[in-house]
Amino acid sequence: PADAPADALPTARVRAPRRLRNSAPGDQVASRPGRLRRQGKDGQERSLQRLQVSGGAHRGRRLVTPSVYMRPMMSRVREALFSMLYPTGVLRESARALDLFSGSGVVGIEALSRGVGHATFVDFSAECAGTIRSNCEALGEGERIDVVEADVMSVLADPSRHGLQGPYDLVTVTPPYEEVVYAELMG
């Protein structure tokens, strides 16, 4: 609404459709049925996302992505985030990371690669949870992780019910654009 403060969080779900790859820049994508996909939903047209660890011990290693449509944190953003975190001392063996809305697990895996001792991943999707486990096993990090397959809001409301044992030194929250009411998440 026009009278809402500029810094207010949306109180309803945000629509953020994206044009599919290989569509011409001038395409009217919204009028072409089947060309838009909702976040988190499997679509027939799919270009596999190529994710890789951008730094640390596993730098350059490719990660498997689940077959659900996701918008993982861009590698430039991850690089900037961890470059800012490095001087803080949070990237150490005794640190614990909590990756909420994990998706492929790339943010938590990046933390492990850069020296964090333990990471807990939380995602509602069974397919995402399985992908995170297999990515971590392939990197030899299976002993340093926990994967919680549950709704993030439920986990935040009662962490002990889901086996979370805090405190955490690093918490990353990368929710899907369209499936979260940000005012509830931040409340």
Short mmCIF file of C-alpha atoms in Angstrom, two decimals:
data_model
loop_
_atom_site.label_atom_id
_atom_site.label_comp_id
_atom_site.label_asym_id
_atom_site.label_seq_id
_atom_site.Cartn_x
_atom_site.Cartn_y
_atom_site.Cartn_z
CA PRO A 1 0.00 0.00 0.00
CA ALA A 2 1.01 3.58 -0.64
CA ASP A 3 0.73 4.56 3.02
CA ALA A 4 3.02 1.73 4.28
CA PRO A 5 6.51 2.71 5.48
CA ALA A 6 9.23 2.08 2.89
CA ASP A 7 11.08 -0.33 5.20
CA ALA A 8 8.02 -2.44 6.14
CA LEU A 9 8.22 -6.16 5.36
CA PRO A 10 5.54 -7.60 3.07
CA THR A 11 2.66 -9.17 4.99
CA ALA A 12 1.60 -11.43 2.11
CA ARG A 13 3.45 -13.79 -0.18
CA VAL A 14 5.62 -12.05 -2.75
CA ARG A 15 5.32 -13.03 -6.41
CA ALA A 16 8.67 -13.15 -8.15
CA PRO A 17 8.30 -15.11 -11.42
CA ARG A 18 11.36 -15.53 -13.56
CA ARG A 19 11.73 -15.94 -17.28
CA LEU A 20 13.08 -19.33 -18.30
CA ARG A 21 16.40 -19.62 -20.02
CA ASN A 22 16.30 -19.68 -23.80
CA SER A 23 13.32 -17.28 -23.92
CA ALA A 24 13.87 -14.19 -25.99
CA PRO A 25 14.30 -10.98 -23.95
CA GLY A 26 11.12 -9.43 -25.43
CA ASP A 27 8.92 -12.49 -24.79
CA GLN A 28 5.70 -11.84 -22.96
CA VAL A 29 6.37 -14.75 -20.62
CA ALA A 30 3.27 -14.28 -18.48
CA SER A 31 1.01 -14.81 -21.51
CA ARG A 32 2.77 -18.02 -22.52
CA PRO A 33 1.36 -20.89 -20.46
CA GLY A 34 3.97 -23.28 -19.14
CA ARG A 35 6.86 -20.86 -19.45
CA LEU A 36 6.84 -19.71 -15.81
CA ARG A 37 7.51 -22.03 -12.93
CA ARG A 38 6.73 -21.50 -9.29
CA GLN A 39 9.63 -21.70 -6.89
CA GLY A 40 10.02 -25.10 -5.22
CA LYS A 41 7.83 -26.83 -7.81
CA ASP A 42 9.20 -29.34 -10.27
CA GLY A 43 8.73 -28.25 -13.86
CA GLN A 44 9.01 -30.06 -17.13
CA GLU A 45 11.30 -27.49 -18.68
CA ARG A 46 14.42 -27.37 -16.60
CA SER A 47 17.96 -26.30 -17.00
CA LEU A 48 20.11 -28.01 -14.39
CA GLN A 49 21.72 -25.50 -12.11
CA ARG A 50 25.44 -25.85 -11.91
CA LEU A 51 26.51 -25.16 -8.37
CA GLN A 52 29.99 -25.40 -7.03
CA VAL A 53 31.75 -24.49 -3.83
CA SER A 54 33.43 -21.11 -4.29
CA GLY A 55 36.11 -21.25 -1.59
CA GLY A 56 37.87 -23.19 1.13
CA ALA A 57 38.89 -26.83 1.24
CA HIS A 58 36.27 -27.92 -1.32
CA ARG A 59 36.72 -25.00 -3.70
CA GLY A 60 35.62 -25.84 -7.23
CA ARG A 61 33.79 -29.05 -6.29
CA ARG A 62 30.48 -29.38 -8.10
CA LEU A 63 27.31 -29.99 -6.13
CA VAL A 64 24.27 -31.98 -7.17
CA THR A 65 21.04 -29.98 -7.20
CA PRO A 66 17.61 -31.37 -6.38
CA SER A 67 15.11 -31.50 -9.24
CA VAL A 68 12.90 -28.84 -7.64
CA TYR A 69 13.19 -25.31 -8.99
CA MET A 70 15.34 -23.20 -6.67
CA ARG A 71 17.13 -19.89 -6.58
CA PRO A 72 20.32 -20.68 -4.71
CA MET A 73 22.47 -17.88 -3.36
CA MET A 74 24.68 -16.68 -6.19
CA SER A 75 28.37 -17.56 -5.91
CA ARG A 76 29.32 -13.87 -5.90
CA VAL A 77 27.03 -13.25 -2.95
CA ARG A 78 28.41 -16.30 -1.10
CA GLU A 79 31.94 -15.12 -1.80
CA ALA A 80 31.12 -11.65 -0.47
CA LEU A 81 29.38 -13.07 2.61
CA PHE A 82 32.24 -15.34 3.58
CA SER A 83 34.84 -12.67 2.78
CA MET A 84 33.09 -10.43 5.32
CA LEU A 85 32.83 -13.27 7.86
CA TYR A 86 36.49 -14.31 7.63
CA PRO A 87 37.92 -11.48 9.79
CA THR A 88 35.25 -12.03 12.47
CA GLY A 89 36.69 -15.40 13.47
CA VAL A 90 33.36 -17.22 13.02
CA LEU A 91 34.87 -19.57 10.41
CA ARG A 92 36.62 -21.83 12.90
CA GLU A 93 36.57 -25.52 13.77
CA SER A 94 34.62 -24.97 17.01
CA ALA A 95 31.86 -22.96 15.24
CA ARG A 96 28.39 -24.27 14.42
CA ALA A 97 26.35 -23.12 11.41
CA LEU A 98 22.57 -23.32 10.92
CA ASP A 99 21.40 -23.16 7.30
CA LEU A 100 17.64 -22.48 7.12
CA PHE A 101 15.73 -23.07 3.86
CA SER A 102 18.78 -25.03 2.72
CA GLY A 103 17.70 -26.16 -0.75
CA SER A 104 20.84 -27.74 -2.18
CA GLY A 105 22.82 -26.96 0.99
CA VAL A 106 25.32 -24.80 -0.87
CA VAL A 107 25.54 -22.10 1.84
CA GLY A 108 26.13 -24.53 4.71
CA ILE A 109 28.54 -26.58 2.60
CA GLU A 110 30.41 -23.38 1.80
CA ALA A 111 30.67 -22.72 5.56
CA LEU A 112 32.04 -26.23 6.16
CA SER A 113 34.51 -25.80 3.31
CA ARG A 114 35.76 -22.57 4.86
CA GLY A 115 36.39 -24.06 8.30
CA VAL A 116 33.15 -24.19 10.30
CA GLY A 117 33.20 -27.35 12.40
CA HIS A 118 29.55 -28.43 12.18
CA ALA A 119 26.53 -27.49 10.06
CA THR A 120 22.84 -28.15 10.55
CA PHE A 121 20.62 -27.91 7.47
CA VAL A 122 16.85 -27.35 7.66
CA ASP A 123 14.57 -27.81 4.64
CA PHE A 124 10.99 -28.99 4.25
CA SER A 125 11.60 -30.96 1.05
CA ALA A 126 12.59 -34.62 1.36
CA GLU A 127 14.35 -34.37 -1.99
CA CYS A 128 16.40 -31.36 -0.86
CA ALA A 129 17.29 -33.10 2.41
CA GLY A 130 18.46 -36.18 0.50
CA THR A 131 20.51 -34.05 -1.90
CA ILE A 132 22.20 -32.26 1.01
CA ARG A 133 23.13 -35.58 2.60
CA SER A 134 24.54 -36.97 -0.65
CA ASN A 135 26.50 -33.76 -1.39
CA CYS A 136 28.04 -33.79 2.08
CA GLU A 137 28.86 -37.50 1.87
CA ALA A 138 30.53 -36.96 -1.52
CA LEU A 139 32.67 -34.21 0.03
CA GLY A 140 33.58 -36.34 3.05
CA GLU A 141 31.63 -34.09 5.42
CA GLY A 142 28.94 -36.59 6.46
CA GLU A 143 30.14 -36.71 10.08
CA ARG A 144 30.01 -32.93 10.49
CA ILE A 145 26.37 -32.37 9.54
CA ASP A 146 22.80 -32.80 10.68
CA VAL A 147 19.90 -32.55 8.24
CA VAL A 148 16.45 -31.69 9.57
CA GLU A 149 13.57 -32.32 7.20
CA ALA A 150 10.92 -29.99 8.61
CA ASP A 151 9.16 -26.67 8.12
CA VAL A 152 11.53 -23.87 9.13
CA MET A 153 8.81 -21.98 11.01
CA SER A 154 8.10 -25.11 13.08
CA VAL A 155 11.81 -25.56 13.80
CA LEU A 156 12.17 -21.93 14.89
CA ALA A 157 9.10 -22.23 17.14
CA ASP A 158 10.41 -25.34 18.94
CA PRO A 159 14.06 -26.15 18.07
CA SER A 160 14.51 -28.86 20.71
CA ARG A 161 11.56 -30.84 19.28
CA HIS A 162 13.53 -31.14 16.04
CA GLY A 163 16.83 -32.02 17.73
CA LEU A 164 18.53 -28.64 17.36
CA GLN A 165 21.04 -27.93 20.07
CA GLY A 166 22.27 -24.33 20.08
CA PRO A 167 23.88 -22.00 20.24
CA TYR A 168 24.87 -21.42 16.61
CA ASP A 169 27.69 -19.10 15.61
CA LEU A 170 26.42 -18.55 12.06
CA VAL A 171 22.77 -18.63 10.97
CA THR A 172 21.88 -18.18 7.30
CA VAL A 173 18.28 -17.68 6.20
CA THR A 174 17.70 -17.92 2.45
CA PRO A 175 13.94 -18.39 2.00
CA PRO A 176 12.27 -18.91 -1.35
CA TYR A 177 10.83 -15.63 -2.60
CA GLU A 178 7.28 -16.78 -3.26
CA GLU A 179 6.61 -19.26 -0.47
CA VAL A 180 7.32 -17.24 2.65
CA VAL A 181 5.56 -14.38 4.36
CA TYR A 182 8.58 -12.34 5.44
CA ALA A 183 6.76 -10.49 8.23
CA GLU A 184 5.99 -13.86 9.90
CA LEU A 185 9.53 -15.13 9.40
CA MET A 186 11.10 -12.05 10.97
CA GLY A 187 8.45 -11.73 13.72
#
